[in-house]
PDB file of C-alpha atoms (C1' of nucleotides) in Angstrom:
ATOM      1  CA  MET A   1      16.702   6.132  -4.663  1.00 65.00           C
ATOM      2  CA  ALA A   2      15.888   2.646  -5.488  1.00 70.00           C
ATOM      3  CA  GLU A   3      14.225   2.305  -8.811  1.00 79.00           C
ATOM      4  CA  PRO A   4      12.178  -0.920  -9.072  1.00 84.00           C
ATOM      5  CA  ALA A   5      12.826  -3.727 -11.668  1.00 86.00           C
ATOM      6  CA  PRO A   6      11.110  -3.191 -14.966  1.00 89.00           C
ATOM      7  CA  GLU A   7       9.378  -6.577 -14.751  1.00 89.00           C
ATOM      8  CA  PHE A   8       7.926  -6.024 -11.442  1.00 92.00           C
ATOM      9  CA  VAL A   9       6.903  -2.525 -12.472  1.00 91.00           C
ATOM     10  CA  GLU A  10       5.297  -3.775 -15.614  1.00 91.00           C
ATOM     11  CA  ALA A  11       3.397  -6.388 -13.703  1.00 93.00           C
ATOM     12  CA  VAL A  12       2.074  -3.936 -11.155  1.00 93.00           C
ATOM     13  CA  LEU A  13       1.113  -1.305 -13.754  1.00 93.00           C
ATOM     14  CA  SER A  14      -0.669  -4.006 -15.778  1.00 93.00           C
ATOM     15  CA  VAL A  15      -2.907  -4.943 -12.762  1.00 93.00           C
ATOM     16  CA  VAL A  16      -3.601  -1.320 -11.789  1.00 94.00           C
ATOM     17  CA  ALA A  17      -4.440  -0.514 -15.389  1.00 94.00           C
ATOM     18  CA  ALA A  18      -6.862  -3.425 -15.436  1.00 94.00           C
ATOM     19  CA  ILE A  19      -8.936  -1.936 -12.551  1.00 95.00           C
ATOM     20  CA  PRO A  20     -12.201  -0.526 -14.091  1.00 95.00           C
ATOM     21  CA  GLU A  21     -13.697   2.828 -13.080  1.00 95.00           C
ATOM     22  CA  GLY A  22     -15.534   2.839  -9.816  1.00 95.00           C
ATOM     23  CA  LYS A  23     -13.455  -0.047  -8.525  1.00 95.00           C
ATOM     24  CA  ALA A  24     -10.378  -0.236  -6.297  1.00 96.00           C
ATOM     25  CA  MET A  25      -7.835  -2.734  -4.976  1.00 96.00           C
ATOM     26  CA  ALA A  26      -5.674  -3.000  -1.880  1.00 95.00           C
ATOM     27  CA  TYR A  27      -1.918  -3.076  -2.181  1.00 94.00           C
ATOM     28  CA  GLY A  28      -1.988  -6.610  -0.844  1.00 92.00           C
ATOM     29  CA  ASP A  29      -4.579  -7.579  -3.493  1.00 93.00           C
ATOM     30  CA  VAL A  30      -2.419  -6.158  -6.252  1.00 94.00           C
ATOM     31  CA  ALA A  31       0.695  -7.983  -4.926  1.00 93.00           C
ATOM     32  CA  ALA A  32      -1.362 -11.254  -4.739  1.00 91.00           C
ATOM     33  CA  ALA A  33      -2.600 -10.655  -8.285  1.00 92.00           C
ATOM     34  CA  ILE A  34       0.984 -10.630  -9.597  1.00 91.00           C
ATOM     35  CA  GLY A  35       1.857 -13.774  -7.660  1.00 87.00           C
ATOM     36  CA  SER A  36       3.829 -11.848  -5.021  1.00 89.00           C
ATOM     37  CA  ARG A  37       3.284 -10.818  -1.441  1.00 87.00           C
ATOM     38  CA  ALA A  38       4.970  -7.534  -1.525  1.00 89.00           C
ATOM     39  CA  PRO A  39       2.415  -4.790  -0.857  1.00 92.00           C
ATOM     40  CA  ARG A  40       5.359  -2.530  -0.017  1.00 90.00           C
ATOM     41  CA  GLY A  41       6.944  -3.435  -3.338  1.00 89.00           C
ATOM     42  CA  VAL A  42       3.754  -2.268  -5.000  1.00 92.00           C
ATOM     43  CA  GLY A  43       3.873   0.937  -3.076  1.00 89.00           C
ATOM     44  CA  GLN A  44       7.381   1.568  -4.319  1.00 89.00           C
ATOM     45  CA  VAL A  45       6.361   1.135  -7.936  1.00 91.00           C
ATOM     46  CA  MET A  46       3.440   3.421  -7.383  1.00 92.00           C
ATOM     47  CA  ALA A  47       5.744   6.061  -5.800  1.00 88.00           C
ATOM     48  CA  TYR A  48       7.827   6.131  -9.014  1.00 88.00           C
ATOM     49  CA  TYR A  49       5.466   5.228 -11.764  1.00 89.00           C
ATOM     50  CA  GLY A  50       2.139   6.115 -10.088  1.00 88.00           C
ATOM     51  CA  GLY A  51       1.943   9.168 -12.278  1.00 89.00           C
ATOM     52  CA  GLU A  52       1.234   6.997 -15.304  1.00 90.00           C
ATOM     53  CA  VAL A  53      -1.535   4.820 -13.760  1.00 93.00           C
ATOM     54  CA  ALA A  54      -4.764   5.144 -11.801  1.00 94.00           C
ATOM     55  CA  TRP A  55      -2.945   5.165  -8.415  1.00 94.00           C
ATOM     56  CA  TRP A  56      -6.055   6.423  -6.676  1.00 94.00           C
ATOM     57  CA  ARG A  57      -7.689   2.999  -7.364  1.00 95.00           C
ATOM     58  CA  VAL A  58      -5.030   1.433  -5.202  1.00 95.00           C
ATOM     59  CA  VAL A  59      -5.690   1.925  -1.501  1.00 95.00           C
ATOM     60  CA  ARG A  60      -4.829   0.379   1.822  1.00 93.00           C
ATOM     61  CA  ALA A  61      -6.554  -2.773   3.151  1.00 93.00           C
ATOM     62  CA  SER A  62      -8.583  -0.448   5.418  1.00 92.00           C
ATOM     63  CA  GLY A  63      -9.810   1.554   2.434  1.00 93.00           C
ATOM     64  CA  HIS A  64      -7.699   4.634   3.308  1.00 92.00           C
ATOM     65  CA  PRO A  65      -6.117   6.436   0.384  1.00 92.00           C
ATOM     66  CA  PRO A  66      -2.329   6.869   0.091  1.00 89.00           C
ATOM     67  CA  ALA A  67      -0.723   9.269   2.511  1.00 81.00           C
ATOM     68  CA  ASP A  68      -0.553  12.901   1.345  1.00 79.00           C
ATOM     69  CA  HIS A  69      -2.799  12.185  -1.645  1.00 86.00           C
ATOM     70  CA  GLU A  70      -6.251  11.800  -0.150  1.00 88.00           C
ATOM     71  CA  ARG A  71      -7.421  15.099  -1.610  1.00 90.00           C
ATOM     72  CA  GLU A  72      -6.485  14.084  -5.162  1.00 91.00           C
ATOM     73  CA  ALA A  73      -7.951  10.636  -4.626  1.00 94.00           C
ATOM     74  CA  LEU A  74     -11.189  12.086  -3.385  1.00 93.00           C
ATOM     75  CA  GLU A  75     -11.624  14.112  -6.586  1.00 94.00           C
ATOM     76  CA  ARG A  76     -11.019  10.916  -8.688  1.00 94.00           C
ATOM     77  CA  PHE A  77     -13.441   8.864  -6.597  1.00 95.00           C
ATOM     78  CA  ARG A  78     -16.087  11.490  -6.633  1.00 94.00           C
ATOM     79  CA  ALA A  79     -15.744  11.828 -10.439  1.00 96.00           C
ATOM     80  CA  GLU A  80     -15.878   8.053 -11.061  1.00 96.00           C
ATOM     81  CA  GLY A  81     -18.539   7.298  -8.521  1.00 94.00           C
ATOM     82  CA  THR A  82     -16.429   5.027  -6.464  1.00 95.00           C
ATOM     83  CA  PRO A  83     -18.298   3.770  -3.314  1.00 94.00           C
ATOM     84  CA  LEU A  84     -17.044   5.768  -0.305  1.00 93.00           C
ATOM     85  CA  LEU A  85     -17.613   5.477   3.331  1.00 92.00           C
ATOM     86  CA  TRP A  86     -17.472   8.805   5.109  1.00 90.00           C
ATOM     87  CA  SER A  87     -16.865   9.397   8.789  1.00 86.00           C
ATOM     88  CA  ARG A  88     -19.729  10.619  10.900  1.00 84.00           C
ATOM     89  CA  ASP A  89     -18.444  14.219  10.660  1.00 77.00           C
ATOM     90  CA  GLY A  90     -17.429  13.841   7.044  1.00 80.00           C
ATOM     91  CA  GLY A  91     -13.895  14.939   7.835  1.00 82.00           C
ATOM     92  CA  SER A  92     -12.424  11.689   6.499  1.00 87.00           C
ATOM     93  CA  PHE A  93     -13.436   8.939   4.124  1.00 92.00           C
ATOM     94  CA  ARG A  94     -12.484   5.453   3.052  1.00 92.00           C
ATOM     95  CA  VAL A  95     -13.154   3.351   0.005  1.00 94.00           C
ATOM     96  CA  ASP A  96     -15.854   0.737   0.448  1.00 94.00           C
ATOM     97  CA  LEU A  97     -13.767  -2.260  -0.591  1.00 93.00           C
ATOM     98  CA  ASP A  98     -16.732  -4.564   0.139  1.00 90.00           C
ATOM     99  CA  ALA A  99     -18.468  -3.033  -2.870  1.00 93.00           C
ATOM    100  CA  ALA A 100     -15.582  -1.610  -4.907  1.00 94.00           C
ATOM    101  CA  ARG A 101     -13.068  -4.407  -4.598  1.00 93.00           C
ATOM    102  CA  HIS A 102     -11.945  -5.482  -8.065  1.00 93.00           C
ATOM    103  CA  VAL A 103     -11.240  -9.191  -8.385  1.00 88.00           C
ATOM    104  CA  PRO A 104      -8.779  -9.859 -11.197  1.00 83.00           C
ATOM    105  CA  GLU A 105      -8.979 -13.080 -13.221  1.00 80.00           C
TER     106      GLU A 105
ATOM    107  C1'  DG B   1      24.991 -11.610   1.767  1.00 51.14           C
ATOM    108  C1'  DT B   2      23.588  -7.829   4.803  1.00 51.14           C
ATOM    109  C1'  DC B   3      21.246  -3.251   5.838  1.00 51.14           C
ATOM    110  C1'  DG B   4      18.148   0.507   5.316  1.00 51.14           C
ATOM    111  C1'  DT B   5      13.938   2.168   3.299  1.00 51.14           C
ATOM    112  C1'  DG B   6       8.979   1.998   1.850  1.00 51.14           C
ATOM    113  C1'  DA B   7       2.076   5.315  -1.449  1.00 51.14           C
ATOM    114  C1'  DC B   8       1.820  -2.027   3.332  1.00 51.14           C
ATOM    115  C1'  DA B   9      -0.919  -6.007   6.267  1.00 51.14           C
ATOM    116  C1'  DG B  10      -2.449  -8.041  10.353  1.00 51.14           C
ATOM    117  C1'  DT B  11      -2.902  -8.476  15.199  1.00 51.14           C
ATOM    118  C1'  DA B  12      -3.041  -6.634  19.965  1.00 51.14           C
ATOM    119  C1'  DG B  13      -4.120  -3.284  23.491  1.00 51.14           C
TER     120       DG B  13
ATOM    121  C1'  DA C   1     -11.395   5.576  16.569  1.00 51.14           C
ATOM    122  C1'  DC C   2      -6.093   5.476  17.844  1.00 51.14           C
ATOM    123  C1'  DT C   3      -1.055   3.839  18.525  1.00 51.14           C
ATOM    124  C1'  DA C   4       2.508   0.197  18.712  1.00 51.14           C
ATOM    125  C1'  DC C   5       4.537  -3.902  17.300  1.00 51.14           C
ATOM    126  C1'  DT C   6       5.807  -7.556  14.148  1.00 51.14           C
ATOM    127  C1'  DG C   7       5.958  -9.850   9.538  1.00 51.14           C
ATOM    128  C1'  DC C   8       6.264  -9.653   4.868  1.00 51.14           C
ATOM    129  C1'  DC C   9       8.628  -8.681   0.145  1.00 51.14           C
ATOM    130  C1'  DA C  10      11.412  -6.054  -3.389  1.00 51.14           C
ATOM    131  C1'  DC C  11      15.204  -2.930  -4.472  1.00 51.14           C
ATOM    132  C1'  DG C  12      19.656  -0.177  -4.279  1.00 51.14           C
ATOM    133  C1'  DA C  13      23.934   0.373  -1.993  1.00 51.14           C
TER     134       DA C  13
END
DNA sequence: GTCGTGACAGTAG
DNA sequence: ACTACTGCCACGA
């Protein structure tokens, strides 16, 4: 599998690590924060090095958590008090980026 | 230099 | 709410 370049990885991890508790960022926002436009590249890094960072604070532009990881993410969000928007039946949720969006310097 | 892949984004229906 | 399509960038082969 394709292992991302250390520089790009370091840049992504740095941004993700800078997200405070109760906050969140979209993949596109992270990419923009490092001066790139590769939300997919960010996803690649998370897939390999996500175990060393708060990957749950990185969600899609719609606020949906990463695929196959929403259960883990939910526990983190619930523990950190991240603003969540639940569906009417409570079967699914999404992060309220309007309130939880972290704006890097 | 080209192709396939990906924890994506945005728009259209 | 959903699916489908296109566009984007980064990486390994």
